[in-house]
PDB file of C-alpha atoms and ligand atoms in Angstrom:
ATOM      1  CA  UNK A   1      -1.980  21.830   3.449  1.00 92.00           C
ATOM      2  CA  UNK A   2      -0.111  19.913   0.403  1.00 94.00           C
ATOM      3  CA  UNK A   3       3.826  19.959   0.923  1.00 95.00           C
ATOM      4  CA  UNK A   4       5.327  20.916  -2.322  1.00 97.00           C
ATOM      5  CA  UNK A   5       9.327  19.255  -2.163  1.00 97.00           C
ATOM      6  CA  UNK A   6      12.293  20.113  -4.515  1.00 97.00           C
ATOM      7  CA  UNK A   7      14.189  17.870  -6.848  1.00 96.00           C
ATOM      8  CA  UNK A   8      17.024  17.971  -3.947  1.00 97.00           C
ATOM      9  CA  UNK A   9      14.367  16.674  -1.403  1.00 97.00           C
ATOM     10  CA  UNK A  10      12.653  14.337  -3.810  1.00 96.00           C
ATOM     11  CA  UNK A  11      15.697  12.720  -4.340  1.00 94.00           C
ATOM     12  CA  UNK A  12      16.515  11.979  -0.907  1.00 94.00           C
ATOM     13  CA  UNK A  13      13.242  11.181   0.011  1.00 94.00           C
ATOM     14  CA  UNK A  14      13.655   8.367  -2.861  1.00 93.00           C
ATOM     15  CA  UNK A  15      17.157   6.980  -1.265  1.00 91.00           C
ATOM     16  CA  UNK A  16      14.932   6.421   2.018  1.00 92.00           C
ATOM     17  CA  UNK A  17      12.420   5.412   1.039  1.00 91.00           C
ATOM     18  CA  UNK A  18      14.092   2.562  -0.280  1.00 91.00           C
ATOM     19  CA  UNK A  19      14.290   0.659   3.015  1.00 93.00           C
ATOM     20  CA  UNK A  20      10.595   0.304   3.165  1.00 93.00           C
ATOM     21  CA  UNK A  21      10.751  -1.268  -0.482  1.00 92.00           C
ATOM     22  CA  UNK A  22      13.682  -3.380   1.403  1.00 92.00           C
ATOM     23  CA  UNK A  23      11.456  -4.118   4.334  1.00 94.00           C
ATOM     24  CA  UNK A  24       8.260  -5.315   1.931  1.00 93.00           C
ATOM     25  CA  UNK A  25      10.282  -7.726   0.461  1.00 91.00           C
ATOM     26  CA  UNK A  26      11.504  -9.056   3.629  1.00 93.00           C
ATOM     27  CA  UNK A  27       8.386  -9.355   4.975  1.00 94.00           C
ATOM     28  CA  UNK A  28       7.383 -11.113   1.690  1.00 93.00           C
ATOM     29  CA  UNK A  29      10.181 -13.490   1.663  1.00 92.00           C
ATOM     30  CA  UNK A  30       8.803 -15.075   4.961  1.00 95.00           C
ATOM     31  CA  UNK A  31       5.108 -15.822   4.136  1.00 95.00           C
ATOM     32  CA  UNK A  32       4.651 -19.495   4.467  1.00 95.00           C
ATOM     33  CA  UNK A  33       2.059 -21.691   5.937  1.00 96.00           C
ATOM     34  CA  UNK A  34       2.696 -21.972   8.997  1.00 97.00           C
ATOM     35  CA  UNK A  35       4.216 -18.545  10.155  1.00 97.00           C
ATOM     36  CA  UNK A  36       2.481 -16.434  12.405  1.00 98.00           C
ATOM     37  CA  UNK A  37       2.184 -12.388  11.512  1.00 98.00           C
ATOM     38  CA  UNK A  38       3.783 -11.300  14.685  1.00 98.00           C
ATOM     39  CA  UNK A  39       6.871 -13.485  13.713  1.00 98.00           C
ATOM     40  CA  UNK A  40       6.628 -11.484  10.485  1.00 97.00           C
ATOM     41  CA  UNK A  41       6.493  -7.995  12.387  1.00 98.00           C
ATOM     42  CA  UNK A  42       9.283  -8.862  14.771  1.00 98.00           C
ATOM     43  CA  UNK A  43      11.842  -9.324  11.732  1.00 97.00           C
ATOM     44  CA  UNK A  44      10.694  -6.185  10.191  1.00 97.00           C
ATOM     45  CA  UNK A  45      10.767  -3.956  12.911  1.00 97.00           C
ATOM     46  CA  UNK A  46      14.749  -5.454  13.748  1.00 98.00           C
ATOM     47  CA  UNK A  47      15.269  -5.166   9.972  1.00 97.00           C
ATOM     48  CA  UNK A  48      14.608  -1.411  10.026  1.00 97.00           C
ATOM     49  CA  UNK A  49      16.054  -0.982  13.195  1.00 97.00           C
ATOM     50  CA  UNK A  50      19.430  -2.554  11.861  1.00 97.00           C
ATOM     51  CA  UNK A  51      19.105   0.087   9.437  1.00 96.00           C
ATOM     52  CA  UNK A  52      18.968   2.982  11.038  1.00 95.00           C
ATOM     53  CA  UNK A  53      15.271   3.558  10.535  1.00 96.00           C
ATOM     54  CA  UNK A  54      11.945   3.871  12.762  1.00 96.00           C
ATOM     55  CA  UNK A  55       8.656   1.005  12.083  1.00 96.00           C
ATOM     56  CA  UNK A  56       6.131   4.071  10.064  1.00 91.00           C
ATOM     57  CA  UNK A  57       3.449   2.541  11.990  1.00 91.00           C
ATOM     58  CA  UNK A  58       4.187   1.394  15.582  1.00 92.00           C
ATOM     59  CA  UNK A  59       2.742   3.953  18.034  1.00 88.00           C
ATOM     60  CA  UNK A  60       1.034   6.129  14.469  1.00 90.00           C
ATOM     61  CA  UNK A  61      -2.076   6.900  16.476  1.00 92.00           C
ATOM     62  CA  UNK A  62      -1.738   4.059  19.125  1.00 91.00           C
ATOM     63  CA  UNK A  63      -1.277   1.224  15.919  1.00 95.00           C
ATOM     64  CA  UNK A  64       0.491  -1.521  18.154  1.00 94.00           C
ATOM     65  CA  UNK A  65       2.407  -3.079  15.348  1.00 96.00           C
ATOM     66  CA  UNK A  66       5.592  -2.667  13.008  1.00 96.00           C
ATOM     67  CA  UNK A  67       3.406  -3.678   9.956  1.00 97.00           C
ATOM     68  CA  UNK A  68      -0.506  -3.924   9.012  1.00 97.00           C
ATOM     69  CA  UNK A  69      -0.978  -7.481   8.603  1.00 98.00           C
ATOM     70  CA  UNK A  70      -4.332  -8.483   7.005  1.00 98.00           C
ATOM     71  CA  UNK A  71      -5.165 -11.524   5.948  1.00 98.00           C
ATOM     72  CA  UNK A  72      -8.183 -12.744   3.386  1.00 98.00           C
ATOM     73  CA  UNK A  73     -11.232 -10.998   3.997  1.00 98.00           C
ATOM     74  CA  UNK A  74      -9.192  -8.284   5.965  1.00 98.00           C
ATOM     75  CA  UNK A  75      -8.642  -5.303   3.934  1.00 98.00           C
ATOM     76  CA  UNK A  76      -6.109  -3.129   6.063  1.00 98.00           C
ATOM     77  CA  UNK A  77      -4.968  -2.677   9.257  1.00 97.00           C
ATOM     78  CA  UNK A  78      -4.977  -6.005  10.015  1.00 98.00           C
ATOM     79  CA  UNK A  79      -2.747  -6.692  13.806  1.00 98.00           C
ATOM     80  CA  UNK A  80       0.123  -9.041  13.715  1.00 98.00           C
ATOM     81  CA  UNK A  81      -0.473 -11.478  16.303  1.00 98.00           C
ATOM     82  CA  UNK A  82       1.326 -14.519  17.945  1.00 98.00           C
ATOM     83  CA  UNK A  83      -1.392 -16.174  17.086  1.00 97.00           C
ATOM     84  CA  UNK A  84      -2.263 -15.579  14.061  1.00 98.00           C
ATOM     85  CA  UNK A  85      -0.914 -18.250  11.723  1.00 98.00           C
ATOM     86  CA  UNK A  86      -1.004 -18.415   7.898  1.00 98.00           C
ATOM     87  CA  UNK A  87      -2.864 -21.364   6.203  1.00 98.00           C
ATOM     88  CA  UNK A  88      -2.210 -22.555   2.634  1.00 97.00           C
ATOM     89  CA  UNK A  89      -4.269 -20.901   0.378  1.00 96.00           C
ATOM     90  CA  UNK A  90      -4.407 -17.367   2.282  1.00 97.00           C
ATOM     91  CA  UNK A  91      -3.412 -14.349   0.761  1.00 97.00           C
ATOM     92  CA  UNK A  92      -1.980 -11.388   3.070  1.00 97.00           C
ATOM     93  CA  UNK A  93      -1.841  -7.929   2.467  1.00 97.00           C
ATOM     94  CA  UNK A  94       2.075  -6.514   4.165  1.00 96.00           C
ATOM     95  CA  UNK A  95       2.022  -2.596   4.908  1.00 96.00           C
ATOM     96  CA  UNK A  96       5.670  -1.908   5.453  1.00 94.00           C
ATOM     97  CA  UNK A  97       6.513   2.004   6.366  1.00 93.00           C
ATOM     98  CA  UNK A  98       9.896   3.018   8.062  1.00 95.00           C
ATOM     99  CA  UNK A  99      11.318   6.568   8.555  1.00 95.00           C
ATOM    100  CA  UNK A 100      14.553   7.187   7.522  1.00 95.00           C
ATOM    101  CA  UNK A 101      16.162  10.667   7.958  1.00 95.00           C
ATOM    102  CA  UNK A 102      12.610  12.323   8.439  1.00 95.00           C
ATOM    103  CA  UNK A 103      11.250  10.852   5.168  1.00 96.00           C
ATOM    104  CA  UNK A 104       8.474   8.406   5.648  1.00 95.00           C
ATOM    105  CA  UNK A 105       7.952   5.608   3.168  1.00 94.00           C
ATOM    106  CA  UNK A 106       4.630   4.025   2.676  1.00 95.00           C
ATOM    107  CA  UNK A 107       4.180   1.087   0.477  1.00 95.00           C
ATOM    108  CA  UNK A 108       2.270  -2.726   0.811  1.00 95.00           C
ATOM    109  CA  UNK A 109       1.740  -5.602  -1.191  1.00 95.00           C
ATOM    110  CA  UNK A 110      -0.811  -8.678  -1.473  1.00 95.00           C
ATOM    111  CA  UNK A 111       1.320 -11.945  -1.162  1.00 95.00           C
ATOM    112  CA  UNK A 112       0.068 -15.489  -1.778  1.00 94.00           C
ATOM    113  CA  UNK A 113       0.526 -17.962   0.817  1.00 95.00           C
ATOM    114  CA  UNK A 114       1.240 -21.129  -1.249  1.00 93.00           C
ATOM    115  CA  UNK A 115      -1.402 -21.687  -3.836  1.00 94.00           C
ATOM    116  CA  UNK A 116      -4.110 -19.796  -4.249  1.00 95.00           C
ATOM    117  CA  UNK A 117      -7.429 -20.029  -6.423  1.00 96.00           C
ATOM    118  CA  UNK A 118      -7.642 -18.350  -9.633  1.00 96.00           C
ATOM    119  CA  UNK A 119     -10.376 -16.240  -8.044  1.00 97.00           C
ATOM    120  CA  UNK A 120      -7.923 -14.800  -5.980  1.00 97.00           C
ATOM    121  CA  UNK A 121      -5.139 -14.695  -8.236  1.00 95.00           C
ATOM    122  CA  UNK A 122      -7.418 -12.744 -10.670  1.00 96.00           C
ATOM    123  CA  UNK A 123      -8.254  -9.794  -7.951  1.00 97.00           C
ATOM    124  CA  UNK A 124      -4.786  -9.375  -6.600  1.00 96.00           C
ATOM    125  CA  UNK A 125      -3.968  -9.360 -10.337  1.00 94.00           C
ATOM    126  CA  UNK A 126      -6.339  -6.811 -10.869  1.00 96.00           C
ATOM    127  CA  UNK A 127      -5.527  -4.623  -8.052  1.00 96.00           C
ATOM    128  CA  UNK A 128      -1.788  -4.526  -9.168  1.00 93.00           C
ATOM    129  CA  UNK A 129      -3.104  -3.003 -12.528  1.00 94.00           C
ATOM    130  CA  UNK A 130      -5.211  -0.407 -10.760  1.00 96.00           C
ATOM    131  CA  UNK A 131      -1.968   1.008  -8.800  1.00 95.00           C
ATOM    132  CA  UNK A 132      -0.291   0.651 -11.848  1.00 92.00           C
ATOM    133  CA  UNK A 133      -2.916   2.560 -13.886  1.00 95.00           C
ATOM    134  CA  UNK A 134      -3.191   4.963 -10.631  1.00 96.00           C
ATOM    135  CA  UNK A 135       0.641   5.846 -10.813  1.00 95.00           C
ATOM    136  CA  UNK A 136       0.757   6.668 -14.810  1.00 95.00           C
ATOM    137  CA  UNK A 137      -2.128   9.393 -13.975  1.00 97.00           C
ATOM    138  CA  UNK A 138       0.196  10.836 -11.250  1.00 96.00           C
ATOM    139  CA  UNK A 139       1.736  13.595 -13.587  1.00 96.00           C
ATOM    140  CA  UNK A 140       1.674  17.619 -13.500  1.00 97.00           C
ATOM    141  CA  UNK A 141      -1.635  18.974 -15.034  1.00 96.00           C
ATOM    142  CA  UNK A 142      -4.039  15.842 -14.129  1.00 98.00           C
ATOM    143  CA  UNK A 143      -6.174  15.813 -10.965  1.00 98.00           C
ATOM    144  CA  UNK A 144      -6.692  13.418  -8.148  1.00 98.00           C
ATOM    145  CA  UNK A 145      -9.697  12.659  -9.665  1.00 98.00           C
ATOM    146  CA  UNK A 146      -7.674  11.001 -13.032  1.00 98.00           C
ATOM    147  CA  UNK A 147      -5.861   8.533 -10.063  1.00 98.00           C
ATOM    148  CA  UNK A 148      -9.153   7.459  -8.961  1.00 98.00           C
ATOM    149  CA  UNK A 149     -11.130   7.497 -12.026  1.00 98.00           C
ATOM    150  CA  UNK A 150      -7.965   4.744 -13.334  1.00 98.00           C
ATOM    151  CA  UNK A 151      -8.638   2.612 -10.400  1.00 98.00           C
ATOM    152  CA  UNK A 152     -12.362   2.563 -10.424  1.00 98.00           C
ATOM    153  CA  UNK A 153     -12.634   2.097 -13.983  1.00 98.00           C
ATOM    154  CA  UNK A 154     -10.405  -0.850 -14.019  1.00 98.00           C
ATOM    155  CA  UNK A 155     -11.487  -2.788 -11.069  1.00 98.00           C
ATOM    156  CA  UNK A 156     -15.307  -2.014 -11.439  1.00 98.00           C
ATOM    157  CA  UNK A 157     -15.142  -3.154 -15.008  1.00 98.00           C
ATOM    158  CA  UNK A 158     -13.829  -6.494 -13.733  1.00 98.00           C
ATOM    159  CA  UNK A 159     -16.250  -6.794 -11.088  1.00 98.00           C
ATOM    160  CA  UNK A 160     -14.899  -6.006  -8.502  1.00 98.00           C
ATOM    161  CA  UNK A 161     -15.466  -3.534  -5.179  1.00 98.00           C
ATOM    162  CA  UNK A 162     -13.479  -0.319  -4.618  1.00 98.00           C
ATOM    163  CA  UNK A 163     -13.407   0.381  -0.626  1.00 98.00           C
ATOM    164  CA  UNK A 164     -14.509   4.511  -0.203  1.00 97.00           C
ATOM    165  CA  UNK A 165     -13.278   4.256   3.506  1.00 97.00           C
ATOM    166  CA  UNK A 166      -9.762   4.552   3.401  1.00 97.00           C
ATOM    167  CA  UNK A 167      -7.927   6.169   1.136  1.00 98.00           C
ATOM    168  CA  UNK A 168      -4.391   6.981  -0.478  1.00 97.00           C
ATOM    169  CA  UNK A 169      -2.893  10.097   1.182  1.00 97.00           C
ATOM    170  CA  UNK A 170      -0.084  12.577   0.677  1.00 97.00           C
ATOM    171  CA  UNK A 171       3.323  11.563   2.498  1.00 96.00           C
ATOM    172  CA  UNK A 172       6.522  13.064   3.118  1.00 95.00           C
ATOM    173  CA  UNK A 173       8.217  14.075   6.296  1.00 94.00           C
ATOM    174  CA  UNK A 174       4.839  12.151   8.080  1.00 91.00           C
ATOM    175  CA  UNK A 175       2.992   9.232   7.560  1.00 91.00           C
ATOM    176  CA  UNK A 176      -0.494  11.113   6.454  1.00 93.00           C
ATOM    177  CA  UNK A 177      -0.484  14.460   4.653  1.00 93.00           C
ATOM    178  CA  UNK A 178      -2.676  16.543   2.660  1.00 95.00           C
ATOM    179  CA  UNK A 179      -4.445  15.063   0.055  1.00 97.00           C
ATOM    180  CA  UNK A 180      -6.479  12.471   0.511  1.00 97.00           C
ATOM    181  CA  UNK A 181      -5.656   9.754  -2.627  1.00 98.00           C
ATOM    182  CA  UNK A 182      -9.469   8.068  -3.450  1.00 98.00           C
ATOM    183  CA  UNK A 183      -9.817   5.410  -5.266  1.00 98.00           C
ATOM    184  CA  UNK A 184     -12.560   6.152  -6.781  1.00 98.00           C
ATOM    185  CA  UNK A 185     -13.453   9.408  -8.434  1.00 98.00           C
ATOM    186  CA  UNK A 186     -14.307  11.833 -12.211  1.00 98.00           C
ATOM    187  CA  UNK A 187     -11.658  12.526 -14.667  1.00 98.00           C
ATOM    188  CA  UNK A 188     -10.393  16.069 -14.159  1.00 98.00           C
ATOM    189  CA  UNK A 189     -11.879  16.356 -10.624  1.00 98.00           C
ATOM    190  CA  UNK A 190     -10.149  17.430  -7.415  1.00 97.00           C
ATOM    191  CA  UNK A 191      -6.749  18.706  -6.735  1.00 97.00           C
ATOM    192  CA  UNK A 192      -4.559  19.842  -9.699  1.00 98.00           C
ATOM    193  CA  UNK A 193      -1.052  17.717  -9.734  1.00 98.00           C
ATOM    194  CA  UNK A 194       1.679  19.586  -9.443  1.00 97.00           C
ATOM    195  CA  UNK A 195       5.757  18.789  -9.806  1.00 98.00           C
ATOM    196  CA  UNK A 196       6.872  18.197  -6.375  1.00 98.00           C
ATOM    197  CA  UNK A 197       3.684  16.404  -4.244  1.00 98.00           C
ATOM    198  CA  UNK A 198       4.175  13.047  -3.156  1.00 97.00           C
ATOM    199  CA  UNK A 199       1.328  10.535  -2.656  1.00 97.00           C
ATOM    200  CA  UNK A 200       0.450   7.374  -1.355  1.00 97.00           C
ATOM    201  CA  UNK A 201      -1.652   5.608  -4.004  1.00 97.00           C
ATOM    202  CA  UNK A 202      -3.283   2.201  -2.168  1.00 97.00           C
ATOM    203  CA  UNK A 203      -5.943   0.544  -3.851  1.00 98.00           C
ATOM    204  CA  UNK A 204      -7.961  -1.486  -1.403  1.00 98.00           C
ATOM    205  CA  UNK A 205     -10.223  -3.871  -4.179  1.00 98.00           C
ATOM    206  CA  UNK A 206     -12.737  -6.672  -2.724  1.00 98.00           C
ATOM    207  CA  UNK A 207     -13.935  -9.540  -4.237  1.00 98.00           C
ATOM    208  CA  UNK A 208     -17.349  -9.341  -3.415  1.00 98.00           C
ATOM    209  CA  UNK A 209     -18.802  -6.388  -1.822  1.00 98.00           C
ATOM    210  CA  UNK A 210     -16.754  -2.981  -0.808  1.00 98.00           C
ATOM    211  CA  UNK A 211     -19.121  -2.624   1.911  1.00 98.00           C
ATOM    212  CA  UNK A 212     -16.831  -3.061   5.595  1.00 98.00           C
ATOM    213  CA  UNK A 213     -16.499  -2.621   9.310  1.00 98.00           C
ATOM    214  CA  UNK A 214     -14.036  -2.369  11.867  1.00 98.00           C
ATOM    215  CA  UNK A 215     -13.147  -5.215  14.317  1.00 98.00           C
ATOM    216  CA  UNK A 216     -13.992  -4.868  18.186  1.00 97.00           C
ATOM    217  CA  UNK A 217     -10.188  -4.671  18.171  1.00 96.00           C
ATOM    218  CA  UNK A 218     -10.824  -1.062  16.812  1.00 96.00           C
ATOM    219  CA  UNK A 219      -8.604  -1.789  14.260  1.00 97.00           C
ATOM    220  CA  UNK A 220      -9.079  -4.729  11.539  1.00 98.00           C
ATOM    221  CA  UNK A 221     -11.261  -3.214   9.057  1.00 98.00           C
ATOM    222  CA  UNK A 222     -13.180  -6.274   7.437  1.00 98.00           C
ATOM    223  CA  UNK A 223     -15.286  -6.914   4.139  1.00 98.00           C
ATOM    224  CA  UNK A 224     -18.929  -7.223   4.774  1.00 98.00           C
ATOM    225  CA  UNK A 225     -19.533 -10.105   3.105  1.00 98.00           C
ATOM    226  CA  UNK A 226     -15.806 -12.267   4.400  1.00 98.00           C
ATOM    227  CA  UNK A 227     -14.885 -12.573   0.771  1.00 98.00           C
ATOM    228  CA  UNK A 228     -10.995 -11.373   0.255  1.00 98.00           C
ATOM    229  CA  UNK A 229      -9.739  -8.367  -0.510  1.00 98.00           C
ATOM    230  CA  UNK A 230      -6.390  -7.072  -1.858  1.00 97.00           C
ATOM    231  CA  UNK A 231      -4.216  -4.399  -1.574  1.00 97.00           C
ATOM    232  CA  UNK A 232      -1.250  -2.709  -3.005  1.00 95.00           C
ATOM    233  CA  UNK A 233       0.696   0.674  -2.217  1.00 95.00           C
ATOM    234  CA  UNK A 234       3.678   2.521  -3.436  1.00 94.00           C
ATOM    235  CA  UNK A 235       4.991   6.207  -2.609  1.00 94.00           C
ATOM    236  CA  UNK A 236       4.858   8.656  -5.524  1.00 95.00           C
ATOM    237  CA  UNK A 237       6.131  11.563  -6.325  1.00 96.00           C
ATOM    238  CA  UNK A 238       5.022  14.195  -8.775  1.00 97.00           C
ATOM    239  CA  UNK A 239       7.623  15.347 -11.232  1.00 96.00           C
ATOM    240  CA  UNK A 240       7.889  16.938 -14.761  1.00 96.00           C
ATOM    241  CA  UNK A 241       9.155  14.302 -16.158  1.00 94.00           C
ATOM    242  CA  UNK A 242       5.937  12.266 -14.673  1.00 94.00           C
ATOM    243  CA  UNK A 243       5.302   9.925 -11.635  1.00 94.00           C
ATOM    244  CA  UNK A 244       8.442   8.530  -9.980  1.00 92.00           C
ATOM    245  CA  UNK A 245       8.292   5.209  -7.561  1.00 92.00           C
ATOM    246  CA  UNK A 246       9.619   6.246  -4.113  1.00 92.00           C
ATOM    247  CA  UNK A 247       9.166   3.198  -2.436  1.00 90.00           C
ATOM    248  CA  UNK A 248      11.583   1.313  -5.551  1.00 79.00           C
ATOM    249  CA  UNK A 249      14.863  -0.372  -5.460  1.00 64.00           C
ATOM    250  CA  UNK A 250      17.000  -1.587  -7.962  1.00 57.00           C
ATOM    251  CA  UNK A 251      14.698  -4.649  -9.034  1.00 55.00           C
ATOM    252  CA  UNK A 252      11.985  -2.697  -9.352  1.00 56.00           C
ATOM    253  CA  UNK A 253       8.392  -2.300  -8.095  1.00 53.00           C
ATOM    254  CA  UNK A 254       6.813  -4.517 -10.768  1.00 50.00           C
ATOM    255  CA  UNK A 255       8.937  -7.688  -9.978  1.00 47.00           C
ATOM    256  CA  UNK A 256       6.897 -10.812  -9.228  1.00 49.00           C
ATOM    257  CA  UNK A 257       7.074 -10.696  -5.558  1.00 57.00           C
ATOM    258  CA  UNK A 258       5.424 -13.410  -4.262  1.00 58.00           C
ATOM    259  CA  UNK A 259       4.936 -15.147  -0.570  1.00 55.00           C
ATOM    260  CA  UNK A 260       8.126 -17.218   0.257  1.00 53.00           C
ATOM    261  CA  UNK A 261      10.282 -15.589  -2.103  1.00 45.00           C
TER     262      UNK A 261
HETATM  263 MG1  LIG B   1      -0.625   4.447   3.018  1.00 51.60          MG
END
């Protein structure tokens, strides 16, 4: 079932979502060779804490931590781990959520860990454009099938993989609601927009192949062939004056942010 919210609600759910925006950048501000993601999570999780809201992920269907750390070939729901320590070179996908007030925010972002290739540079690149192109079809009258038609066309036509897997999702007062978000899809397909849903819109974009499996951990969800992915996420909501950024602060979602920051 697709919760429809009011201006009123849409409008708080923006104010709180901003401390998962808050908690992204955080997280981004400490990638460095050298740091391990657990050290990552921990100041997260005490960052939301301190302000008054709840990690979106710890405990979400027995998810141990705070944030999905994934690193390089990793594509999501990668586990921050003592012992897990960033190398030079490494890029890292950060999924911050935190509940605030009973409105979940959901949003991630691909951060380089000092220099990367241009290889990589070129798919995170491309993946910001496809949630970019995703959001600007998230307006009344177009279908879920316009979001993933925009993301498909744009990464395919660079050559690169869209994952089928896992998916965008509808989000509001929980983590996962009705719709799914694909990134993939035909123009004018699926569920009709209308003013008031909120989405999730995640492009997951691989290098190589989009073909992937799951860890033994149960968890890490890997790229078949170990050649990177990237991944990028902001809340949306549905309005008639078009697609507003839920998981934006004052600076923006569109600012450079970049590892070590
Ligand atoms: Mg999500």
């Amino acid at each position: 079932m697709i919760h429809i919210k009011t201006p009123e609600e849409i409008e708080e759910f923006r104010r709180c979502d901003a401390l998962s925006k808050e908690a992204l950048r955080l997280a981004g501000s400490l990638v460095r060779p050298g740091v391990s993601t657990k050290e990552i999570d921990s100041a997260v999780e005490a960052f939301i804490r301190l302000h008054g809201g709840v990690p979106g992920f710890k405990g979400l269907y027995g998810f141990p931590g705070s944030i999905c750390a994934s690193v390089n070939e990793e594509i999501v729901h990668g586990i921050p781990s003592p012992m897990r320590f960033l190398n030079e070179g490494d890029v890292i996908s950060i999924d911050t959520g935190a509940t605030v007030n009973g409105w979940v925010g959901d949003n991630a972002w691909t951060f380089y860990v000092g220099e990367v290739s241009d290889e990589v540079k070129g798919l995170c690149e491309c993946t910001r454009d496809c949630l970019k192109a995703g959001i600007e079809q998230a307006k009344p009258g177009n279908h879920l099938g316009d979001i993933g038609y925009a993301v498909q066309h744009l990464a395919e036509s660079n050559g690169y993989g869209v994952v089928r897997e896992y998916v965008g999702h509808g989000v509001g007062r929980v983590m996962h609601e009705d719709p799914n978000v694909p990134n993939y899809g035909k123009r004018g397909r699926g569920v009709k927009l209308q003013v008031g849903m909120t989405i999730a819109i995640e492009p997951m974009i691989t290098l190589g192949t989009y073909k992937n499996h799951t860890l033994a951990n149960g968890w890490t969800v890997v790229t078949n062939d170990g050649l990177p992915a990237a991944h990028y996420e902001n809340s949306v909501a549905i309005t008639k004056d078009g697609p507003v950024i839920l998981t934006a602060d004052d600076q923006g979602p569109w600012c450079n942010m970049q590892g070590g920051e």
